[in-house]
Amino acid sequence: MIHICIPVYNEAPTVGVLLWRIRQLFQEFSREYEITVYDDGSSDATAEVLEPYGRVLPLTVMRGGTRRGMAAAVDTLLRTVAAGTRYPRRDAAVVMQGDLTDQPEHLVDMVKRFEGGADLVVAQRSLEAIPSQPTPVRRLQWVAPWVLRPFVSVPGVRDPFRSFRLYRIQLLRDLIREAGDEPLMRADGWAGNVDLLLRAMRHARRMETMDLSPRYDLRPRESRVRPWDDAVSLYRFGRAARSRRALDPTLRTGTSP
């Protein structure tokens, strides 16, 4: 079973198109799948757009009363699917955005890598030029590696900042057991994505990366990236991560506890 986890906030113009494209994909790519959407307190018509898709798709919609942020939404999604699966070594969870930045067609390659033995598949930004990349994203993409590099290294991953990834469910269960009541992501935004990746890598027997180009030109809304605030968040996360490693050597990247 492939569990597709989609956190959304005010994505009414795109989330329906995304769900329909996923349906078309799995009609040709014959795999069992389920979609779980977490609506993070949307104030637009996202709930109304999602409602009819529950009648034609294996879709579960979870709703938060108030906006909690990307990190909390992803935490809820991953804990929910990890608890519900019957075959944790055979099933996987994919986190993708609801604004068409992440393309459903790339799920095929992700799943094939998982079926080939990867516990963790990480989508990273292609080295090729990305069309219509928003200015805030371009600025943060330039500064983020410089901010993080003095504190944190992510071996084997050139771009640890994206959320589009596949996780084997057994890996998630190990990660959740280790975290306990602590959130899986101790920061939001790009810092949270790095945090979750570092934690997951410690439990992955095999990790693979995929070079992909995000499609910023397909979403109608402005970017929610705030270069200065997000860079400060990365800096604070990096310093905290270095302090934790100094206190506990087992937290070094790639080292099992």
PDB file of C-alpha atoms in Angstrom:
ATOM      1  CA  MET A   1       0.000   0.000   0.000  1.00  0.00           C
ATOM      2  CA  ILE A   2       1.230   3.469  -0.916  1.00  0.00           C
ATOM      3  CA  HIS A   3      -0.107   6.122   1.461  1.00  0.00           C
ATOM      4  CA  ILE A   4      -0.036   9.575  -0.136  1.00  0.00           C
ATOM      5  CA  CYS A   5      -0.019  12.275   2.545  1.00  0.00           C
ATOM      6  CA  ILE A   6      -0.984  15.788   1.477  1.00  0.00           C
ATOM      7  CA  PRO A   7      -0.989  18.723   3.924  1.00  0.00           C
ATOM      8  CA  VAL A   8      -3.029  21.638   2.572  1.00  0.00           C
ATOM      9  CA  TYR A   9      -3.843  25.184   3.565  1.00  0.00           C
ATOM     10  CA  ASN A  10      -6.051  27.285   1.246  1.00  0.00           C
ATOM     11  CA  GLU A  11      -5.307  25.133  -1.810  1.00  0.00           C
ATOM     12  CA  ALA A  12      -8.808  25.108  -3.317  1.00  0.00           C
ATOM     13  CA  PRO A  13      -7.594  26.048  -6.850  1.00  0.00           C
ATOM     14  CA  THR A  14      -5.134  23.126  -7.070  1.00  0.00           C
ATOM     15  CA  VAL A  15      -5.904  20.280  -4.670  1.00  0.00           C
ATOM     16  CA  GLY A  16      -8.771  18.888  -6.758  1.00  0.00           C
ATOM     17  CA  VAL A  17      -6.611  18.838  -9.890  1.00  0.00           C
ATOM     18  CA  LEU A  18      -3.857  17.087  -7.934  1.00  0.00           C
ATOM     19  CA  LEU A  19      -6.202  14.383  -6.632  1.00  0.00           C
ATOM     20  CA  TRP A  20      -7.585  13.731 -10.109  1.00  0.00           C
ATOM     21  CA  ARG A  21      -4.097  13.423 -11.570  1.00  0.00           C
ATOM     22  CA  ILE A  22      -3.158  10.946  -8.826  1.00  0.00           C
ATOM     23  CA  ARG A  23      -6.246   8.904  -9.681  1.00  0.00           C
ATOM     24  CA  GLN A  24      -5.330   8.852 -13.365  1.00  0.00           C
ATOM     25  CA  LEU A  25      -1.759   7.862 -12.547  1.00  0.00           C
ATOM     26  CA  PHE A  26      -2.736   4.857 -10.434  1.00  0.00           C
ATOM     27  CA  GLN A  27      -5.212   3.673 -13.028  1.00  0.00           C
ATOM     28  CA  GLU A  28      -2.190   2.944 -15.239  1.00  0.00           C
ATOM     29  CA  PHE A  29       0.408   2.297 -12.507  1.00  0.00           C
ATOM     30  CA  SER A  30      -1.290  -0.632 -10.845  1.00  0.00           C
ATOM     31  CA  ARG A  31      -0.551  -0.309  -7.139  1.00  0.00           C
ATOM     32  CA  GLU A  32      -2.770  -0.179  -4.073  1.00  0.00           C
ATOM     33  CA  TYR A  33      -2.913   3.350  -2.735  1.00  0.00           C
ATOM     34  CA  GLU A  34      -4.709   5.569  -0.255  1.00  0.00           C
ATOM     35  CA  ILE A  35      -4.700   9.351   0.006  1.00  0.00           C
ATOM     36  CA  THR A  36      -4.827  11.177   3.326  1.00  0.00           C
ATOM     37  CA  VAL A  37      -5.269  14.945   3.275  1.00  0.00           C
ATOM     38  CA  TYR A  38      -4.807  17.131   6.326  1.00  0.00           C
ATOM     39  CA  ASP A  39      -6.682  20.420   5.912  1.00  0.00           C
ATOM     40  CA  ASP A  40      -4.786  22.782   8.186  1.00  0.00           C
ATOM     41  CA  GLY A  41      -7.607  25.170   9.035  1.00  0.00           C
ATOM     42  CA  SER A  42      -8.200  26.455   5.498  1.00  0.00           C
ATOM     43  CA  SER A  43     -10.349  29.573   5.212  1.00  0.00           C
ATOM     44  CA  ASP A  44     -11.111  29.224   1.494  1.00  0.00           C
ATOM     45  CA  ALA A  45     -13.160  26.571  -0.346  1.00  0.00           C
ATOM     46  CA  THR A  46     -10.647  23.746   0.168  1.00  0.00           C
ATOM     47  CA  ALA A  47     -13.117  21.655   2.220  1.00  0.00           C
ATOM     48  CA  GLU A  48     -15.820  22.023  -0.428  1.00  0.00           C
ATOM     49  CA  VAL A  49     -13.413  21.057  -3.209  1.00  0.00           C
ATOM     50  CA  LEU A  50     -12.280  17.938  -1.340  1.00  0.00           C
ATOM     51  CA  GLU A  51     -15.750  16.677  -0.446  1.00  0.00           C
ATOM     52  CA  PRO A  52     -16.811  15.033  -3.756  1.00  0.00           C
ATOM     53  CA  TYR A  53     -13.468  13.290  -4.264  1.00  0.00           C
ATOM     54  CA  GLY A  54     -14.191  11.072  -1.263  1.00  0.00           C
ATOM     55  CA  ARG A  55     -16.839   9.322  -3.372  1.00  0.00           C
ATOM     56  CA  VAL A  56     -14.486   8.327  -6.206  1.00  0.00           C
ATOM     57  CA  LEU A  57     -11.086   7.974  -4.502  1.00  0.00           C
ATOM     58  CA  PRO A  58      -9.648   6.064  -1.528  1.00  0.00           C
ATOM     59  CA  LEU A  59      -9.484   9.384   0.291  1.00  0.00           C
ATOM     60  CA  THR A  60      -9.505  10.335   3.969  1.00  0.00           C
ATOM     61  CA  VAL A  61      -9.722  14.025   4.887  1.00  0.00           C
ATOM     62  CA  MET A  62      -8.574  15.191   8.318  1.00  0.00           C
ATOM     63  CA  ARG A  63      -9.375  18.739   9.381  1.00  0.00           C
ATOM     64  CA  GLY A  64      -7.819  21.039  11.925  1.00  0.00           C
ATOM     65  CA  GLY A  65      -9.939  23.791  13.409  1.00  0.00           C
ATOM     66  CA  THR A  66      -7.139  26.349  13.358  1.00  0.00           C
ATOM     67  CA  ARG A  67      -3.945  26.571  11.369  1.00  0.00           C
ATOM     68  CA  ARG A  68      -1.076  24.720  13.085  1.00  0.00           C
ATOM     69  CA  GLY A  69       1.604  24.928  10.414  1.00  0.00           C
ATOM     70  CA  MET A  70       3.270  22.560   7.978  1.00  0.00           C
ATOM     71  CA  ALA A  71       5.313  20.688  10.593  1.00  0.00           C
ATOM     72  CA  ALA A  72       2.285  19.829  12.739  1.00  0.00           C
ATOM     73  CA  ALA A  73       0.271  18.807   9.672  1.00  0.00           C
ATOM     74  CA  VAL A  74       2.992  16.449   8.426  1.00  0.00           C
ATOM     75  CA  ASP A  75       3.448  15.042  11.945  1.00  0.00           C
ATOM     76  CA  THR A  76      -0.264  14.237  12.151  1.00  0.00           C
ATOM     77  CA  LEU A  77      -0.310  12.639   8.703  1.00  0.00           C
ATOM     78  CA  LEU A  78       2.725  10.426   9.260  1.00  0.00           C
ATOM     79  CA  ARG A  79       1.624   9.265  12.698  1.00  0.00           C
ATOM     80  CA  THR A  80      -1.862   8.474  11.365  1.00  0.00           C
ATOM     81  CA  VAL A  81      -0.756   6.342   8.411  1.00  0.00           C
ATOM     82  CA  ALA A  82       2.002   4.644  10.427  1.00  0.00           C
ATOM     83  CA  ALA A  83      -0.508   3.564  13.054  1.00  0.00           C
ATOM     84  CA  GLY A  84      -3.070   2.331  10.535  1.00  0.00           C
ATOM     85  CA  THR A  85      -1.050   0.079   8.231  1.00  0.00           C
ATOM     86  CA  ARG A  86      -1.004  -3.704   8.595  1.00  0.00           C
ATOM     87  CA  TYR A  87       2.234  -4.315   6.727  1.00  0.00           C
ATOM     88  CA  PRO A  88       4.824  -1.742   7.830  1.00  0.00           C
ATOM     89  CA  ARG A  89       7.705  -3.328   5.894  1.00  0.00           C
ATOM     90  CA  ARG A  90       5.718  -3.538   2.667  1.00  0.00           C
ATOM     91  CA  ASP A  91       3.917  -0.185   2.825  1.00  0.00           C
ATOM     92  CA  ALA A  92       5.197   3.346   2.268  1.00  0.00           C
ATOM     93  CA  ALA A  93       4.140   6.926   2.927  1.00  0.00           C
ATOM     94  CA  VAL A  94       4.788   9.779   0.492  1.00  0.00           C
ATOM     95  CA  VAL A  95       4.540  13.412   1.575  1.00  0.00           C
ATOM     96  CA  MET A  96       3.722  15.838  -1.220  1.00  0.00           C
ATOM     97  CA  GLN A  97       2.385  19.378  -1.411  1.00  0.00           C
ATOM     98  CA  GLY A  98      -1.149  20.176  -2.503  1.00  0.00           C
ATOM     99  CA  ASP A  99      -0.249  23.123  -4.759  1.00  0.00           C
ATOM    100  CA  LEU A 100       1.135  21.129  -7.759  1.00  0.00           C
ATOM    101  CA  THR A 101       4.735  22.015  -6.908  1.00  0.00           C
ATOM    102  CA  ASP A 102       5.281  18.256  -6.558  1.00  0.00           C
ATOM    103  CA  GLN A 103       4.224  16.362  -9.685  1.00  0.00           C
ATOM    104  CA  PRO A 104       2.261  13.083  -9.318  1.00  0.00           C
ATOM    105  CA  GLU A 105       4.116  11.515 -12.254  1.00  0.00           C
ATOM    106  CA  HIS A 106       7.253  11.322 -10.115  1.00  0.00           C
ATOM    107  CA  LEU A 107       5.487   8.935  -7.739  1.00  0.00           C
ATOM    108  CA  VAL A 108       6.131   6.082 -10.174  1.00  0.00           C
ATOM    109  CA  ASP A 109       9.918   6.368  -9.902  1.00  0.00           C
ATOM    110  CA  MET A 110       9.705   6.855  -6.142  1.00  0.00           C
ATOM    111  CA  VAL A 111       7.662   3.697  -5.670  1.00  0.00           C
ATOM    112  CA  LYS A 112       9.943   1.658  -7.944  1.00  0.00           C
ATOM    113  CA  ARG A 113      12.959   2.704  -5.873  1.00  0.00           C
ATOM    114  CA  PHE A 114      11.052   1.711  -2.733  1.00  0.00           C
ATOM    115  CA  GLU A 115      10.175  -1.656  -4.246  1.00  0.00           C
ATOM    116  CA  GLY A 116      13.843  -2.031  -5.142  1.00  0.00           C
ATOM    117  CA  GLY A 117      14.776  -1.840  -1.452  1.00  0.00           C
ATOM    118  CA  ALA A 118      15.035   1.849  -0.513  1.00  0.00           C
ATOM    119  CA  ASP A 119      13.627   2.772   2.906  1.00  0.00           C
ATOM    120  CA  LEU A 120      13.850   6.486   2.191  1.00  0.00           C
ATOM    121  CA  VAL A 121      13.558   8.267  -1.185  1.00  0.00           C
ATOM    122  CA  VAL A 122      14.448  11.964  -1.152  1.00  0.00           C
ATOM    123  CA  ALA A 123      13.471  14.377  -3.941  1.00  0.00           C
ATOM    124  CA  GLN A 124      16.045  17.116  -4.358  1.00  0.00           C
ATOM    125  CA  ARG A 125      16.131  20.143  -6.620  1.00  0.00           C
ATOM    126  CA  SER A 126      17.552  19.471 -10.054  1.00  0.00           C
ATOM    127  CA  LEU A 127      20.739  21.305 -11.020  1.00  0.00           C
ATOM    128  CA  GLU A 128      19.006  22.489 -14.167  1.00  0.00           C
ATOM    129  CA  ALA A 129      17.333  25.901 -14.259  1.00  0.00           C
ATOM    130  CA  ILE A 130      13.851  25.852 -12.739  1.00  0.00           C
ATOM    131  CA  PRO A 131      11.288  27.889 -14.704  1.00  0.00           C
ATOM    132  CA  SER A 132       9.206  30.500 -12.914  1.00  0.00           C
ATOM    133  CA  GLN A 133      10.970  30.016  -9.588  1.00  0.00           C
ATOM    134  CA  PRO A 134       9.558  32.649  -7.203  1.00  0.00           C
ATOM    135  CA  THR A 135      12.016  35.270  -6.023  1.00  0.00           C
ATOM    136  CA  PRO A 136      11.611  34.379  -2.298  1.00  0.00           C
ATOM    137  CA  VAL A 137      12.343  30.717  -3.060  1.00  0.00           C
ATOM    138  CA  ARG A 138      15.353  31.582  -5.191  1.00  0.00           C
ATOM    139  CA  ARG A 139      16.783  33.807  -2.452  1.00  0.00           C
ATOM    140  CA  LEU A 140      16.296  31.232   0.285  1.00  0.00           C
ATOM    141  CA  GLN A 141      17.649  28.454  -1.945  1.00  0.00           C
ATOM    142  CA  TRP A 142      20.834  30.472  -2.373  1.00  0.00           C
ATOM    143  CA  VAL A 143      21.357  31.341   1.298  1.00  0.00           C
ATOM    144  CA  ALA A 144      20.041  28.188   3.022  1.00  0.00           C
ATOM    145  CA  PRO A 145      23.107  25.946   2.428  1.00  0.00           C
ATOM    146  CA  TRP A 146      25.434  28.665   3.722  1.00  0.00           C
ATOM    147  CA  VAL A 147      23.351  29.128   6.871  1.00  0.00           C
ATOM    148  CA  LEU A 148      23.149  25.400   7.641  1.00  0.00           C
ATOM    149  CA  ARG A 149      26.622  24.223   6.610  1.00  0.00           C
ATOM    150  CA  PRO A 150      28.530  25.317   9.772  1.00  0.00           C
ATOM    151  CA  PHE A 151      26.222  23.247  11.960  1.00  0.00           C
ATOM    152  CA  VAL A 152      24.712  20.314  10.054  1.00  0.00           C
ATOM    153  CA  SER A 153      25.836  18.007   7.255  1.00  0.00           C
ATOM    154  CA  VAL A 154      23.485  15.714   5.350  1.00  0.00           C
ATOM    155  CA  PRO A 155      25.667  13.082   3.646  1.00  0.00           C
ATOM    156  CA  GLY A 156      24.448  11.997   0.228  1.00  0.00           C
ATOM    157  CA  VAL A 157      21.815  14.730  -0.093  1.00  0.00           C
ATOM    158  CA  ARG A 158      22.595  17.925  -1.979  1.00  0.00           C
ATOM    159  CA  ASP A 159      19.241  19.594  -1.264  1.00  0.00           C
ATOM    160  CA  PRO A 160      17.707  18.580   2.103  1.00  0.00           C
ATOM    161  CA  PHE A 161      15.121  21.371   2.120  1.00  0.00           C
ATOM    162  CA  ARG A 162      12.209  19.866   0.191  1.00  0.00           C
ATOM    163  CA  SER A 163       9.347  17.919   1.753  1.00  0.00           C
ATOM    164  CA  PHE A 164       8.621  15.609  -1.229  1.00  0.00           C
ATOM    165  CA  ARG A 165       9.807  12.207   0.070  1.00  0.00           C
ATOM    166  CA  LEU A 166       8.888   8.555   0.440  1.00  0.00           C
ATOM    167  CA  TYR A 167       9.299   6.738   3.765  1.00  0.00           C
ATOM    168  CA  ARG A 168       8.951   3.020   4.453  1.00  0.00           C
ATOM    169  CA  ILE A 169       6.311   2.675   7.179  1.00  0.00           C
ATOM    170  CA  GLN A 170       8.612   0.573   9.359  1.00  0.00           C
ATOM    171  CA  LEU A 171      11.110   3.446   9.277  1.00  0.00           C
ATOM    172  CA  LEU A 172       8.359   5.829  10.398  1.00  0.00           C
ATOM    173  CA  ARG A 173       7.360   3.529  13.239  1.00  0.00           C
ATOM    174  CA  ASP A 174      10.963   3.384  14.433  1.00  0.00           C
ATOM    175  CA  LEU A 175      11.172   7.168  14.177  1.00  0.00           C
ATOM    176  CA  ILE A 176       7.899   7.691  16.047  1.00  0.00           C
ATOM    177  CA  ARG A 177       8.956   5.253  18.767  1.00  0.00           C
ATOM    178  CA  GLU A 178      12.191   7.185  19.212  1.00  0.00           C
ATOM    179  CA  ALA A 179      10.426  10.577  19.254  1.00  0.00           C
ATOM    180  CA  GLY A 180       7.713   9.532  21.699  1.00  0.00           C
ATOM    181  CA  ASP A 181       5.556  12.545  22.493  1.00  0.00           C
ATOM    182  CA  GLU A 182       8.065  14.925  20.942  1.00  0.00           C
ATOM    183  CA  PRO A 183       7.105  16.309  17.487  1.00  0.00           C
ATOM    184  CA  LEU A 184       8.767  14.627  14.515  1.00  0.00           C
ATOM    185  CA  MET A 185       9.785  18.088  13.269  1.00  0.00           C
ATOM    186  CA  ARG A 186      11.093  20.527  15.857  1.00  0.00           C
ATOM    187  CA  ALA A 187      10.902  23.458  13.445  1.00  0.00           C
ATOM    188  CA  ASP A 188       8.619  24.567  10.619  1.00  0.00           C
ATOM    189  CA  GLY A 189       9.316  25.280   6.967  1.00  0.00           C
ATOM    190  CA  TRP A 190      12.631  24.271   5.412  1.00  0.00           C
ATOM    191  CA  ALA A 191      14.251  23.780   8.822  1.00  0.00           C
ATOM    192  CA  GLY A 192      11.569  21.259   9.702  1.00  0.00           C
ATOM    193  CA  ASN A 193      12.198  19.383   6.462  1.00  0.00           C
ATOM    194  CA  VAL A 194      15.904  19.100   7.298  1.00  0.00           C
ATOM    195  CA  ASP A 195      15.118  17.981  10.841  1.00  0.00           C
ATOM    196  CA  LEU A 196      12.791  15.198   9.682  1.00  0.00           C
ATOM    197  CA  LEU A 197      15.299  14.043   7.065  1.00  0.00           C
ATOM    198  CA  LEU A 198      18.147  13.809   9.575  1.00  0.00           C
ATOM    199  CA  ARG A 199      15.977  11.808  11.952  1.00  0.00           C
ATOM    200  CA  ALA A 200      14.769   9.481   9.195  1.00  0.00           C
ATOM    201  CA  MET A 201      18.270   8.851   7.860  1.00  0.00           C
ATOM    202  CA  ARG A 202      19.306   7.360  11.186  1.00  0.00           C
ATOM    203  CA  HIS A 203      16.752   4.564  10.695  1.00  0.00           C
ATOM    204  CA  ALA A 204      17.139   4.025   6.938  1.00  0.00           C
ATOM    205  CA  ARG A 205      19.125   0.977   5.854  1.00  0.00           C
ATOM    206  CA  ARG A 206      19.134   2.383   2.323  1.00  0.00           C
ATOM    207  CA  MET A 207      18.402   5.876   1.028  1.00  0.00           C
ATOM    208  CA  GLU A 208      18.141   7.078  -2.561  1.00  0.00           C
ATOM    209  CA  THR A 209      17.821  10.576  -4.027  1.00  0.00           C
ATOM    210  CA  MET A 210      15.979  11.804  -7.119  1.00  0.00           C
ATOM    211  CA  ASP A 211      16.756  15.030  -8.965  1.00  0.00           C
ATOM    212  CA  LEU A 212      13.463  16.762  -9.779  1.00  0.00           C
ATOM    213  CA  SER A 213      12.373  20.228 -10.829  1.00  0.00           C
ATOM    214  CA  PRO A 214       9.550  21.720  -8.718  1.00  0.00           C
ATOM    215  CA  ARG A 215       6.756  23.267 -10.808  1.00  0.00           C
ATOM    216  CA  TYR A 216       6.190  26.671  -9.250  1.00  0.00           C
ATOM    217  CA  ASP A 217       4.561  27.870 -12.477  1.00  0.00           C
ATOM    218  CA  LEU A 218       1.431  25.750 -11.957  1.00  0.00           C
ATOM    219  CA  ARG A 219       0.204  27.189  -8.675  1.00  0.00           C
ATOM    220  CA  PRO A 220      -1.868  30.383  -8.672  1.00  0.00           C
ATOM    221  CA  ARG A 221      -0.911  31.688  -5.238  1.00  0.00           C
ATOM    222  CA  GLU A 222       2.178  33.552  -4.077  1.00  0.00           C
ATOM    223  CA  SER A 223       4.993  31.697  -2.368  1.00  0.00           C
ATOM    224  CA  ARG A 224       4.733  31.334   1.412  1.00  0.00           C
ATOM    225  CA  VAL A 225       8.514  31.330   1.739  1.00  0.00           C
ATOM    226  CA  ARG A 226       9.851  34.262   3.768  1.00  0.00           C
ATOM    227  CA  PRO A 227      13.604  34.308   3.069  1.00  0.00           C
ATOM    228  CA  TRP A 228      14.720  36.216   6.147  1.00  0.00           C
ATOM    229  CA  ASP A 229      12.449  34.471   8.655  1.00  0.00           C
ATOM    230  CA  ASP A 230      13.138  31.043   7.166  1.00  0.00           C
ATOM    231  CA  ALA A 231      16.893  31.653   7.121  1.00  0.00           C
ATOM    232  CA  VAL A 232      16.786  32.638  10.808  1.00  0.00           C
ATOM    233  CA  SER A 233      14.790  29.469  11.544  1.00  0.00           C
ATOM    234  CA  LEU A 234      17.424  27.381   9.743  1.00  0.00           C
ATOM    235  CA  TYR A 235      20.190  29.073  11.725  1.00  0.00           C
ATOM    236  CA  ARG A 236      18.458  28.412  15.037  1.00  0.00           C
ATOM    237  CA  PHE A 237      17.746  24.819  14.084  1.00  0.00           C
ATOM    238  CA  GLY A 238      21.360  24.278  13.033  1.00  0.00           C
ATOM    239  CA  ARG A 239      22.754  25.634  16.306  1.00  0.00           C
ATOM    240  CA  ALA A 240      20.326  23.517  18.342  1.00  0.00           C
ATOM    241  CA  ALA A 241      21.172  20.405  16.313  1.00  0.00           C
ATOM    242  CA  ARG A 242      24.895  20.929  16.879  1.00  0.00           C
ATOM    243  CA  SER A 243      24.301  21.312  20.622  1.00  0.00           C
ATOM    244  CA  ARG A 244      22.292  18.080  20.739  1.00  0.00           C
ATOM    245  CA  ARG A 245      25.031  16.193  18.904  1.00  0.00           C
ATOM    246  CA  ALA A 246      27.638  17.523  21.328  1.00  0.00           C
ATOM    247  CA  LEU A 247      25.632  16.156  24.253  1.00  0.00           C
ATOM    248  CA  ASP A 248      24.770  12.808  22.590  1.00  0.00           C
ATOM    249  CA  PRO A 249      27.256  11.337  20.051  1.00  0.00           C
ATOM    250  CA  THR A 250      24.633   8.835  18.808  1.00  0.00           C
ATOM    251  CA  LEU A 251      22.832  11.744  17.127  1.00  0.00           C
ATOM    252  CA  ARG A 252      25.511  12.070  14.466  1.00  0.00           C
ATOM    253  CA  THR A 253      24.003  11.778  10.998  1.00  0.00           C
ATOM    254  CA  GLY A 254      23.886   8.209   9.771  1.00  0.00           C
ATOM    255  CA  THR A 255      24.647   6.685  13.193  1.00  0.00           C
ATOM    256  CA  SER A 256      22.151   4.287  14.677  1.00  0.00           C
ATOM    257  CA  PRO A 257      21.195   4.795  18.332  1.00  0.00           C
TER     258      PRO A 257
END
